Short mmCIF file of C-alpha atoms in Angstrom, two decimals:
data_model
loop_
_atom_site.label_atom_id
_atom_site.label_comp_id
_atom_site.label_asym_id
_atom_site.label_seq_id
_atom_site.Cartn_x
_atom_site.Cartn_y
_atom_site.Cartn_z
CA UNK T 44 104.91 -135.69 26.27
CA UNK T 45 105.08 -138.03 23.19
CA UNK T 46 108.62 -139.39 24.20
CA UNK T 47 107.04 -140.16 27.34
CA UNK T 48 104.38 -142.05 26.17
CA UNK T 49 106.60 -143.93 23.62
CA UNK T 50 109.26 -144.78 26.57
CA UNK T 51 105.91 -145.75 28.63
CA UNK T 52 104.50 -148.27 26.07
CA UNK T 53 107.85 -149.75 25.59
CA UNK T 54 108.54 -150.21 28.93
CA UNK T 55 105.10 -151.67 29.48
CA UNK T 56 105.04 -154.25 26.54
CA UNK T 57 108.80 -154.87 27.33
CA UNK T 58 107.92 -156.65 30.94
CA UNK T 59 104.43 -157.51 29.66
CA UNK T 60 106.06 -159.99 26.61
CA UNK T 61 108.09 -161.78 29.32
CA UNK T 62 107.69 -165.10 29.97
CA UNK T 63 109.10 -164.46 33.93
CA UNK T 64 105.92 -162.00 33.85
CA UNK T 65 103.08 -164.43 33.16
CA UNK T 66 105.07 -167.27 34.97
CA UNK T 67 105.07 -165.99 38.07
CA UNK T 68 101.37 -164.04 37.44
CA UNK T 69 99.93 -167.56 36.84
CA UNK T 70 102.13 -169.89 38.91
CA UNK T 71 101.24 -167.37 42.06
CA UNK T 72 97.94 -167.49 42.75
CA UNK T 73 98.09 -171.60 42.04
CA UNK T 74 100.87 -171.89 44.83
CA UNK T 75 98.89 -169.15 47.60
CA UNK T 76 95.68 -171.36 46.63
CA UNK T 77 97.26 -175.23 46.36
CA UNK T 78 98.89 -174.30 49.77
CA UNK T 79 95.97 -173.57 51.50
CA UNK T 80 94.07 -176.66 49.97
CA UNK T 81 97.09 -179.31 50.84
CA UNK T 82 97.20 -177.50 54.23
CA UNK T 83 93.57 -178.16 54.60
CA UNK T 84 93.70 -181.16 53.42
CA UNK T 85 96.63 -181.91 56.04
CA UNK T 86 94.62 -181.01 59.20
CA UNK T 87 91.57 -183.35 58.17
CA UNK T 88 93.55 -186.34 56.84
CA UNK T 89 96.44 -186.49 58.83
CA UNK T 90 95.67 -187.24 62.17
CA UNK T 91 95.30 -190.76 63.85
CA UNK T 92 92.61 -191.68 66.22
CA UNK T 93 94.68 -191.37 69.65
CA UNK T 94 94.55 -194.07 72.94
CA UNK T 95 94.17 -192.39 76.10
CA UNK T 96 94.14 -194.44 79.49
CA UNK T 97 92.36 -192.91 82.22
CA UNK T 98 93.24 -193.68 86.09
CA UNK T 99 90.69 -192.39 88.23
CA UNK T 100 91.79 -192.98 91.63
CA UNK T 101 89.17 -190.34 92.60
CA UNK T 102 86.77 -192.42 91.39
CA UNK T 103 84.27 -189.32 90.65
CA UNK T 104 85.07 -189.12 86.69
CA UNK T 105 83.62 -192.72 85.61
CA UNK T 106 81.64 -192.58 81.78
CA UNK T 107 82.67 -188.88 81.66
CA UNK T 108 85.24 -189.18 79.13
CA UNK T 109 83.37 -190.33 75.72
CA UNK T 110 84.79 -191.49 72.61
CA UNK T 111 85.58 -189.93 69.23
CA UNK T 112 87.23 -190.64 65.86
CA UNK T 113 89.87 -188.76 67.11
CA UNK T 114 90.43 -189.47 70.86
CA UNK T 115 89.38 -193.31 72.14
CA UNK T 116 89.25 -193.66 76.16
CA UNK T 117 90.27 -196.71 78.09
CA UNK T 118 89.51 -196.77 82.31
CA UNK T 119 92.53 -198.30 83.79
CA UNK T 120 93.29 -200.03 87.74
CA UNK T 121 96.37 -200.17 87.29
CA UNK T 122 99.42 -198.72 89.15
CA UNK T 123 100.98 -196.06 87.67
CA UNK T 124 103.92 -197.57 86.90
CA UNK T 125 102.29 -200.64 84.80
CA UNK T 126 100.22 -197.70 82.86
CA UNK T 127 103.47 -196.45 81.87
CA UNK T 128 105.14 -199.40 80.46
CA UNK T 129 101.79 -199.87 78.48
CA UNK T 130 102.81 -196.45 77.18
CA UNK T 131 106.23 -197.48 76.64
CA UNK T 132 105.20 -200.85 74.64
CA UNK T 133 102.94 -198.71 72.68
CA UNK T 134 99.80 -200.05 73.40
CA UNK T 135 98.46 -196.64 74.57
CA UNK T 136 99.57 -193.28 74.00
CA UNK T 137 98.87 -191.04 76.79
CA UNK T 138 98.09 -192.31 80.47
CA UNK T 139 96.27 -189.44 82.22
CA UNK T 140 96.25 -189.82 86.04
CA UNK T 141 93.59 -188.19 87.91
CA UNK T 142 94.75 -188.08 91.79
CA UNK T 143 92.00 -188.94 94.86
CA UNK T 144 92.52 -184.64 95.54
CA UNK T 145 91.52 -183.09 92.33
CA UNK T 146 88.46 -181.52 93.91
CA UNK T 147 91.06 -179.42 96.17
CA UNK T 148 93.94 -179.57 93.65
CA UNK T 149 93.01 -179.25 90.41
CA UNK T 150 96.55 -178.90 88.98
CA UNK T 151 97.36 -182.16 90.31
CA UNK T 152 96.03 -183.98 87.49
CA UNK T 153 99.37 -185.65 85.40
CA UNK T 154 99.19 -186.50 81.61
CA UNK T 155 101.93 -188.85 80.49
CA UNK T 156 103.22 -189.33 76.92
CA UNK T 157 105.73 -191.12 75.28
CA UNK T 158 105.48 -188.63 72.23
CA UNK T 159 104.02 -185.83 72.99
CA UNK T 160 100.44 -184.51 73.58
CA UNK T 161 98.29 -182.16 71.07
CA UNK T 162 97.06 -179.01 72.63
CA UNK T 163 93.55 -180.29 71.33
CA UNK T 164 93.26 -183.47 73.53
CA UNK T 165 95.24 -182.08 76.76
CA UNK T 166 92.30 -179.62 76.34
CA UNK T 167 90.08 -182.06 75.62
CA UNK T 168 91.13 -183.64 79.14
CA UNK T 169 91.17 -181.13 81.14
CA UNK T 170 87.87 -179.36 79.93
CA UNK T 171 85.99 -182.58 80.98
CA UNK T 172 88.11 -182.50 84.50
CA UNK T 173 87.23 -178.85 84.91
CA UNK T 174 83.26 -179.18 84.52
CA UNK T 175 82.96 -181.66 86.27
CA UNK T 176 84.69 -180.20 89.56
CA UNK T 177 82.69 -177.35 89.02
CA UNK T 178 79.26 -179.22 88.86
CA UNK T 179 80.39 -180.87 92.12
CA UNK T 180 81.03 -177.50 93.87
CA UNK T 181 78.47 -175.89 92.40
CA UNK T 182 75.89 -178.55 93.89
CA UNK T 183 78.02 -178.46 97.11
CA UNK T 184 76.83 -174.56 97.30
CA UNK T 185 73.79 -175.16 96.49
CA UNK T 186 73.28 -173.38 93.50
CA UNK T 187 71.41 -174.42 90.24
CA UNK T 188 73.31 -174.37 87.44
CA UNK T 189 70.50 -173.10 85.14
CA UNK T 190 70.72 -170.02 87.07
CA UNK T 191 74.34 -169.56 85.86
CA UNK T 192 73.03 -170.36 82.49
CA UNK T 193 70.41 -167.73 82.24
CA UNK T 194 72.45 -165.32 83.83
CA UNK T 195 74.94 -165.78 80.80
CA UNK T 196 74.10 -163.00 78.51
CA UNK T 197 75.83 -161.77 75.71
CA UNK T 198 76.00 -157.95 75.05
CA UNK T 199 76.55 -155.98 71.85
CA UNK T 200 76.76 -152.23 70.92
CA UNK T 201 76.31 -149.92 67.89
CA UNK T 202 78.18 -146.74 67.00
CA UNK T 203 76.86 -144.20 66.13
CA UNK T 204 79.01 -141.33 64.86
CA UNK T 205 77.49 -137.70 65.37
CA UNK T 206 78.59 -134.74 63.26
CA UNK T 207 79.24 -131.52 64.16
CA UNK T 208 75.82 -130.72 62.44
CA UNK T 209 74.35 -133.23 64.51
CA UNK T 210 74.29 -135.90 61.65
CA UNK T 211 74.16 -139.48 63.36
CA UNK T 212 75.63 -142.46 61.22
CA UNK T 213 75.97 -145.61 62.10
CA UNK T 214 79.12 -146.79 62.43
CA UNK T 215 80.85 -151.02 62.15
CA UNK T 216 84.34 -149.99 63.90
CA UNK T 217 85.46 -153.47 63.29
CA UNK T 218 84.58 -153.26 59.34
CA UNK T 219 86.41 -149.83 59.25
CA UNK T 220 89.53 -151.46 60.77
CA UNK T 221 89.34 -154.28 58.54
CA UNK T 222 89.53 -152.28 55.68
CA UNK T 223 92.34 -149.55 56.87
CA UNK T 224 94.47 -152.36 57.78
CA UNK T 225 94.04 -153.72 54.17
CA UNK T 226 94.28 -150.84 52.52
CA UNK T 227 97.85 -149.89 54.51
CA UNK T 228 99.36 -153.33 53.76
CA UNK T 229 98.19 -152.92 49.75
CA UNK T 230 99.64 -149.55 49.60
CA UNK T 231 103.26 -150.61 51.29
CA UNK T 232 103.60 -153.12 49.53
CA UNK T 233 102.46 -151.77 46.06
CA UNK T 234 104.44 -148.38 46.12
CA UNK T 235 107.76 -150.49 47.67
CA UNK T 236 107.54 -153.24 44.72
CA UNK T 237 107.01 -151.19 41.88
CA UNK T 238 109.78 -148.76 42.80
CA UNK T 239 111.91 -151.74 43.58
CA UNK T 240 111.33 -152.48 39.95
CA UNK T 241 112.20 -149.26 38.69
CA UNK T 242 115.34 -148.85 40.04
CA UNK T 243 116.41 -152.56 38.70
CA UNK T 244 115.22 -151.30 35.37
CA UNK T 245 117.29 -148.01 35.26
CA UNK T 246 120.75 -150.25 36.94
CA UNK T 247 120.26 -153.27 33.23
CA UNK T 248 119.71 -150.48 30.88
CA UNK T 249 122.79 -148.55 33.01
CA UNK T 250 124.97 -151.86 33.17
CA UNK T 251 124.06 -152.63 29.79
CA UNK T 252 125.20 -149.34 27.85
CA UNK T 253 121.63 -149.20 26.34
CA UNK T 254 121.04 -145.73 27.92
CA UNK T 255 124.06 -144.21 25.99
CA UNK T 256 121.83 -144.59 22.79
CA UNK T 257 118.78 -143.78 24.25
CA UNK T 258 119.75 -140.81 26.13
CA UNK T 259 120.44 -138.91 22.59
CA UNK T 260 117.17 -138.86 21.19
CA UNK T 261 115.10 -138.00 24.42
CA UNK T 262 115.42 -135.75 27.45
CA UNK T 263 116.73 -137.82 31.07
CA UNK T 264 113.59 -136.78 32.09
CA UNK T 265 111.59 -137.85 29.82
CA UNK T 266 113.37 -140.72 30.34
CA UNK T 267 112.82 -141.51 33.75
CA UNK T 268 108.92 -140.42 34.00
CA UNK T 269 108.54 -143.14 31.19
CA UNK T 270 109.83 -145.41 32.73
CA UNK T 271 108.49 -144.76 36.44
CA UNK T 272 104.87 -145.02 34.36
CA UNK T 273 105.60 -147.83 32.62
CA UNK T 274 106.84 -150.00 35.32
CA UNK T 275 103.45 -148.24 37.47
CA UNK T 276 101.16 -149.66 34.69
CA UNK T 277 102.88 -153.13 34.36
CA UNK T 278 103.27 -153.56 38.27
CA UNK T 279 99.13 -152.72 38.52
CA UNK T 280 98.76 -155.08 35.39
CA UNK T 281 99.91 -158.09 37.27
CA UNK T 282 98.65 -156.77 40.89
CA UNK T 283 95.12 -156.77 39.13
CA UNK T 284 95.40 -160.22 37.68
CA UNK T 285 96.65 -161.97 40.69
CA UNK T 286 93.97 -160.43 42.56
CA UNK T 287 91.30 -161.84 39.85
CA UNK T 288 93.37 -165.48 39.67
CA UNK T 289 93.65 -165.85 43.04
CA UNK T 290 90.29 -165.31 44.08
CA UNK T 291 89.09 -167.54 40.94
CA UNK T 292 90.62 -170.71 42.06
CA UNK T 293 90.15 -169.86 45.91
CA UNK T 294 86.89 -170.07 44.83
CA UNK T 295 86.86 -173.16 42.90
CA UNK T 296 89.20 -175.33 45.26
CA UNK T 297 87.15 -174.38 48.21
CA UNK T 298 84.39 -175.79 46.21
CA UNK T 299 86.15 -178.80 45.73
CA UNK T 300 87.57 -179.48 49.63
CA UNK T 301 85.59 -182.32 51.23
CA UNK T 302 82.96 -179.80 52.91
CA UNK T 303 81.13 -182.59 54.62
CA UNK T 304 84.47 -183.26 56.34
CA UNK T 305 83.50 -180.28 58.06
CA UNK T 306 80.28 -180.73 58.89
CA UNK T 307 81.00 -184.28 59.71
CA UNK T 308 83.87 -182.86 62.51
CA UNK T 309 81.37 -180.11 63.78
CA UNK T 310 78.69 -182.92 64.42
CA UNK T 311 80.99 -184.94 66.40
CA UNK T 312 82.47 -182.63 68.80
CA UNK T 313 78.90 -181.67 69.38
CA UNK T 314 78.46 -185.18 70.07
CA UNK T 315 81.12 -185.22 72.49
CA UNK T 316 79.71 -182.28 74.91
CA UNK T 317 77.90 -182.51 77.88
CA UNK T 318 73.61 -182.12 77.41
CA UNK T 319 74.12 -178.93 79.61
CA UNK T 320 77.06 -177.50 77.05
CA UNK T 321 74.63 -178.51 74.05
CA UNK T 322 71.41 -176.81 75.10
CA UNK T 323 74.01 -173.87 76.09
CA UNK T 324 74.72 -172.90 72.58
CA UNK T 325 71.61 -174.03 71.40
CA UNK T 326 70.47 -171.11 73.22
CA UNK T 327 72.86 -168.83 72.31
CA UNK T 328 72.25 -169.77 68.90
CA UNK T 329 68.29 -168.70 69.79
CA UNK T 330 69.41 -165.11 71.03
CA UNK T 331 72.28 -164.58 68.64
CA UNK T 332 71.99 -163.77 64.92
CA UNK T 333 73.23 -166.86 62.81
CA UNK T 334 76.47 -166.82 61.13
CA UNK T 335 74.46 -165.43 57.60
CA UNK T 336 72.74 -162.82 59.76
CA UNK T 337 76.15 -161.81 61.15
CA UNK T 338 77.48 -161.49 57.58
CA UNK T 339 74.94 -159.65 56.45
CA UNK T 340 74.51 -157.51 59.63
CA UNK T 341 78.91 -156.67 58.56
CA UNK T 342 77.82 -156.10 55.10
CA UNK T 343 74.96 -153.53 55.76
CA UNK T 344 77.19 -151.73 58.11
CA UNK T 345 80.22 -151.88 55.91
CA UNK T 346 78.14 -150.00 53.42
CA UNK T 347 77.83 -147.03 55.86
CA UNK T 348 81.39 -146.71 54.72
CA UNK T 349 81.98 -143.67 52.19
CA UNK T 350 83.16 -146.33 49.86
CA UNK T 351 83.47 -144.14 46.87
CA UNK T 352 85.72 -141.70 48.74
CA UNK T 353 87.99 -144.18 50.06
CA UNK T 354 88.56 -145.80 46.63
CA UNK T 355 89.48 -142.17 45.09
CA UNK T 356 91.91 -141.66 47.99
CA UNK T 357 93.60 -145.25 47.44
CA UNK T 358 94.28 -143.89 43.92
CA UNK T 359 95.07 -140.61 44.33
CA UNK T 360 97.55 -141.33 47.55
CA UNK T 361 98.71 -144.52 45.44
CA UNK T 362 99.56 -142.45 42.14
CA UNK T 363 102.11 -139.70 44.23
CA UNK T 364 103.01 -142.58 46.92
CA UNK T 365 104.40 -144.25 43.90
CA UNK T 366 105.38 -141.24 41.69
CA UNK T 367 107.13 -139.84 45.13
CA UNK T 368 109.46 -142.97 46.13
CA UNK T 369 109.45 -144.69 42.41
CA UNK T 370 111.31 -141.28 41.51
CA UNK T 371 113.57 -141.44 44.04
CA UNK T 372 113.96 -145.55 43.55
CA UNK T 373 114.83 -144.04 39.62
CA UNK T 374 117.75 -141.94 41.18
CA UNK T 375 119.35 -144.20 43.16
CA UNK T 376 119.50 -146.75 40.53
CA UNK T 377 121.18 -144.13 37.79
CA UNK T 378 123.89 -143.24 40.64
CA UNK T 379 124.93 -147.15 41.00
CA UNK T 380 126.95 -149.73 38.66
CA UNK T 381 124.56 -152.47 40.41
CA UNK T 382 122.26 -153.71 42.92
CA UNK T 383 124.92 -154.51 45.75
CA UNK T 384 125.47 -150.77 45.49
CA UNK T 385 122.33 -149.77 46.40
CA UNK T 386 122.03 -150.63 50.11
CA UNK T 387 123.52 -147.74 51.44
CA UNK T 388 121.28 -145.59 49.80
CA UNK T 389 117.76 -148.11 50.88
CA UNK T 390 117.18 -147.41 54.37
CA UNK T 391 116.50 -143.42 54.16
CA UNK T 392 114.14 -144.77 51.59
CA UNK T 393 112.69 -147.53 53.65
CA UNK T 394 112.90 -145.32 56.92
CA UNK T 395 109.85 -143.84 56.24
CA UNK T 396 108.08 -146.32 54.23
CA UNK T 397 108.28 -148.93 57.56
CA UNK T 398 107.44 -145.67 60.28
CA UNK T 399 104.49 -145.35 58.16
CA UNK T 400 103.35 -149.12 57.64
CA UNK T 401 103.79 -150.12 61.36
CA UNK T 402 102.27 -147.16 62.85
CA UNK T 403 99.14 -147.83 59.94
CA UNK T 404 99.05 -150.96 61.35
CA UNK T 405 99.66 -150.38 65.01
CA UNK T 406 97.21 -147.61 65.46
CA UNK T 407 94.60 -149.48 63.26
CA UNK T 408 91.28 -148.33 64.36
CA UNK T 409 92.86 -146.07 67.15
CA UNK T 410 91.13 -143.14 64.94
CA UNK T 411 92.50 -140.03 66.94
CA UNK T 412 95.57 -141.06 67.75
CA UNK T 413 97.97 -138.15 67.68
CA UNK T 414 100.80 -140.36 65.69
CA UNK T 415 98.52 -141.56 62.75
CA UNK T 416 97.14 -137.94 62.70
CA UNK T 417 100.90 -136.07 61.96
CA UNK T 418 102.03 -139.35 60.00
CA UNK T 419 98.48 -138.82 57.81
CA UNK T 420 99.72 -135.02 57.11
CA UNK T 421 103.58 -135.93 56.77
CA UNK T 422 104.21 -136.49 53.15
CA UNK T 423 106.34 -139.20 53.46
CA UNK T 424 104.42 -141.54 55.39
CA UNK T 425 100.77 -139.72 54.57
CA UNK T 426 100.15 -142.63 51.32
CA UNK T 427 100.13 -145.30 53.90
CA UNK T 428 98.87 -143.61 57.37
CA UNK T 429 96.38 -141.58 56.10
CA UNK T 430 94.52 -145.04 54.50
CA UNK T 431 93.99 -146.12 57.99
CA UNK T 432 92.04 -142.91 59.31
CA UNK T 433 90.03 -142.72 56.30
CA UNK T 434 87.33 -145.62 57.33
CA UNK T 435 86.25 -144.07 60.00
CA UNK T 436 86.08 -140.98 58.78
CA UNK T 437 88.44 -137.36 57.93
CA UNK T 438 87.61 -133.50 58.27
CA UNK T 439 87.97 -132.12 54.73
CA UNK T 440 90.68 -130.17 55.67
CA UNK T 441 92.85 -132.53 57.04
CA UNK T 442 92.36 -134.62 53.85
CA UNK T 443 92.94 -131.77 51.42
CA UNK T 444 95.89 -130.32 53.39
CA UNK T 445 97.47 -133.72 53.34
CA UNK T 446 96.78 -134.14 49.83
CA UNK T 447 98.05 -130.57 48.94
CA UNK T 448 101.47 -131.40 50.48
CA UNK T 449 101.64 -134.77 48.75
CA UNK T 450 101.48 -132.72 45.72
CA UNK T 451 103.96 -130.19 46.06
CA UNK T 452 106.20 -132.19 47.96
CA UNK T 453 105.90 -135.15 45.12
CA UNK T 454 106.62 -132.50 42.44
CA UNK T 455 109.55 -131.44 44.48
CA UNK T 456 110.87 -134.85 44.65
CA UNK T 457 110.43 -135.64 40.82
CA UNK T 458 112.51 -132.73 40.25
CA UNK T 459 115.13 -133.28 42.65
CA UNK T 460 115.09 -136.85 41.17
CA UNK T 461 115.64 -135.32 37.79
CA UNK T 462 118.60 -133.68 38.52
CA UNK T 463 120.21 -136.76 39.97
CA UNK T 464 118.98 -138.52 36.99
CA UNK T 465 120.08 -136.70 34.56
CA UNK T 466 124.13 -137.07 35.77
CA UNK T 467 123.95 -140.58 37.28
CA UNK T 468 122.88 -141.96 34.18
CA UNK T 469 126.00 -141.41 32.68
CA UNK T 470 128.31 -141.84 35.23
CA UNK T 471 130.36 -145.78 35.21
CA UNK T 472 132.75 -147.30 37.68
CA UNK T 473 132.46 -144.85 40.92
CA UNK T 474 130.66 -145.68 43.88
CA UNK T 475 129.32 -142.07 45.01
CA UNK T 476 128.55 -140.69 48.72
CA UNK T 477 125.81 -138.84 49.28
CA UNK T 478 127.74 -135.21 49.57
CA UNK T 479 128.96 -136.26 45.51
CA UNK T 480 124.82 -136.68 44.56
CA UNK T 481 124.33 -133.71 46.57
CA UNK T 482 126.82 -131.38 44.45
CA UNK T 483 125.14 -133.20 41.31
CA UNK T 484 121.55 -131.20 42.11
CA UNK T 485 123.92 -127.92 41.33
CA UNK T 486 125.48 -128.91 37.81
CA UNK T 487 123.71 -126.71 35.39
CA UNK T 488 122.89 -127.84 31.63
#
């Protein structure tokens, strides 16, 4: 145990003195956090108010098209094809042509461009088209349109899970599938990049000769669980400070965006709608919870969640998830000269790893699917699968059989691993197959 822990810390403060290491732990979360801010930036700052001639030749749209800092209207009588050399001279950029039919053809209405139209104003366009036509019909049949208003209700449920006790909880499915979905992608992506790391570790000190020297004073063993720890603890390290950075100067740039932009672009597409569309969500707005009662509402629920639990499972299924496939990442690095090497040996590894992250992701908040049930109890996809049933909650003994097998079956790996280990290590300038690493489990000593 003590040449573990001294082949632990020295892996650990190896990596940790790197510069590479706090490089890319710093410069990370500054890119994932400058990108979003330049890319908000971008959408507010970038686009130019746009010219849009109108040619009503229904004459039934006049004043409905108002004006914003994005979109400016212009009524033409013009032929059509006058309003297109306008278009070609640049002094508009889109001609939209309402035809004397629209009421009975409503795809009849033609947008022309010279460079292309944003989904946002061809929207824009045809929203104003649409409500209008169906005012007119509406009217036509003789209906009011507050009617149609009032009669627009919005519905929600709650979920109430019932034990077999006859326990009733309260249930938020879509907080539960937020956080299985999250908790899948963290553990793929954790248990694949530290192993990754592992097995580059064991294929320098391999290519390198360093293990020659090393290999004399401690077991191969030894060896490789201090190294599958200390790679584990320096992999969490830097998981656990680009969490912190990244959420520190999320923080602080949102702060710093020009939040009345917002406000400011929220204001004037209010401006543009219709009084009807306006006292619409006004009222909606009366019989719906605000956005901070929503949040709230999410956050109350969310803590119906056996929090607690889940966060002991994330460990315990990420400590054997990573133990299980960082071993085996350990012997397929000590079997190879280098990295190119490796492929053939990756996608029985990755196999697995990918059934189990799509079907996590897939069957996200499907919570008795058949699939994510076996793939929760399989050992080698149970670390990821097993994270998306757990929200919404897990019979005890489907949990502590599928933990039970991770166990045994992660033991039996670690020793299989071993044995590999223990002759790879040594072995220089032959590619082996997999029937050569299989005879290697039999060499005794």
């Amino acid at each position: 145990m003590k040449n573990i822990l001294l082949i632990l810390r020295r892996e650990y403060l190896v990596r940790i003195k790197k510069k590479s290491f706090w490089v890319m732990t710093l410069l990370m979360p500054i890119l994932i956090s400058g990108f979003y801010a330049l890319l908000f930036w971008g959408v507010f700052n970038s686009q130019e108010q746009q010219k849009v001639s109108i040619i009503d030749e229904s004459g039934a749209f006049t004043q409905k098209f108002k004006n914003s800092e994005k979109v400016k209207f212009e009524y033409l009588k013009l032929p059509l094809d006058s309003a297109i050399s306008r278009l070609n001279q640049k002094q508009t950029d889109i001609v939209a042509v309402i035809p004397q039919n629209i009421m009975d053809d409503p795809s009849s209405l033609r947008i022309y461009t010279g460079k292309g139209v944003g989904f946002e104003i061809q929207n824009k366009i045809e929203n104003i088209i649409q409500n209008e036509i169906r005012n007119v019909k509406l009217a036509k049949a003789g209906i009011d349109q507050k009617i149609l208003e009032e009669a627009d209700v919005n519905v929600s449920s709650k979920v109430v899970v019932v034990s077999k006790e006859g326990e009733q909880k309260e249930q938020n499915t879509l907080a539960s599938t937020i956080l299985g979905t999250i908790t899948v992608i963290l553990m793929f992506s954790t248990v694949v990049g530290f192993g990754v790391q592992v097995m580059r570790g064991v294929i320098e000190e391999k290519t390198n000769r360093i293990i020659e020297v090393i290999i004399s004073s401690v077991k191969p063993f030894q060896l490789m669980m201090g190294k599958i720890l200390g790679v584990g603890m320096v992999g969490l390290t830097q998981f656990a400070l680009w969490i912190t950075l990244t959420f520190a100067l999320t923080t602080v740039s949102s702060s710093l965006l020009p939040a009345n932009q917002i406000k400011k672009a929220a204001q004037q597409q209010m401006s543009e709608m219709p009084q009807k569309d306006k006292d619409k969500i006004a009222k909606k707005v009366t019989e719906t919870p605000s956005d901070a009662g929503k949040v709230m509402g999410f956050l109350k629920s969310a803590k119906s969640l056996n929090i607690p639990l889940i966060i002991g499972c994330f460990l315990f299924y990420f400590l054997f998830g990573y133990l299980f496939y960082a071993s085996v990442y350990g012997a397929i690095g000590s079997a190879v000269d280098n990295e190119t090497d490796t492929q053939q040996f990756m996608f029985p590894i990755m196999l697995p790893l990918l059934a189990g992250y799509l079907i996590g992701l897939m069957t996200a908040g499907q919570a008795d699917n058949k699939l994510l049930f076996w793939a929760s109890i399989i050992p080698f996809t149970a670390p990821i699968t097993m994270m998306a049933r757990l929200p919404f909650g897990v019979e005890p003994w489907e949990l502590i059989l599928s933990m039970t097998l991770l166990v045994i079956s992660t033991i039996g790996m670690v020793w299989l691993a071993a044995k590999i280990y223990r002759v790879g290590i040594l072995m220089y300038g032959k590619k082996p197959s997999f029937k050569e690493i299989g005879k290697w489990l039999f060499y005794k000593g």
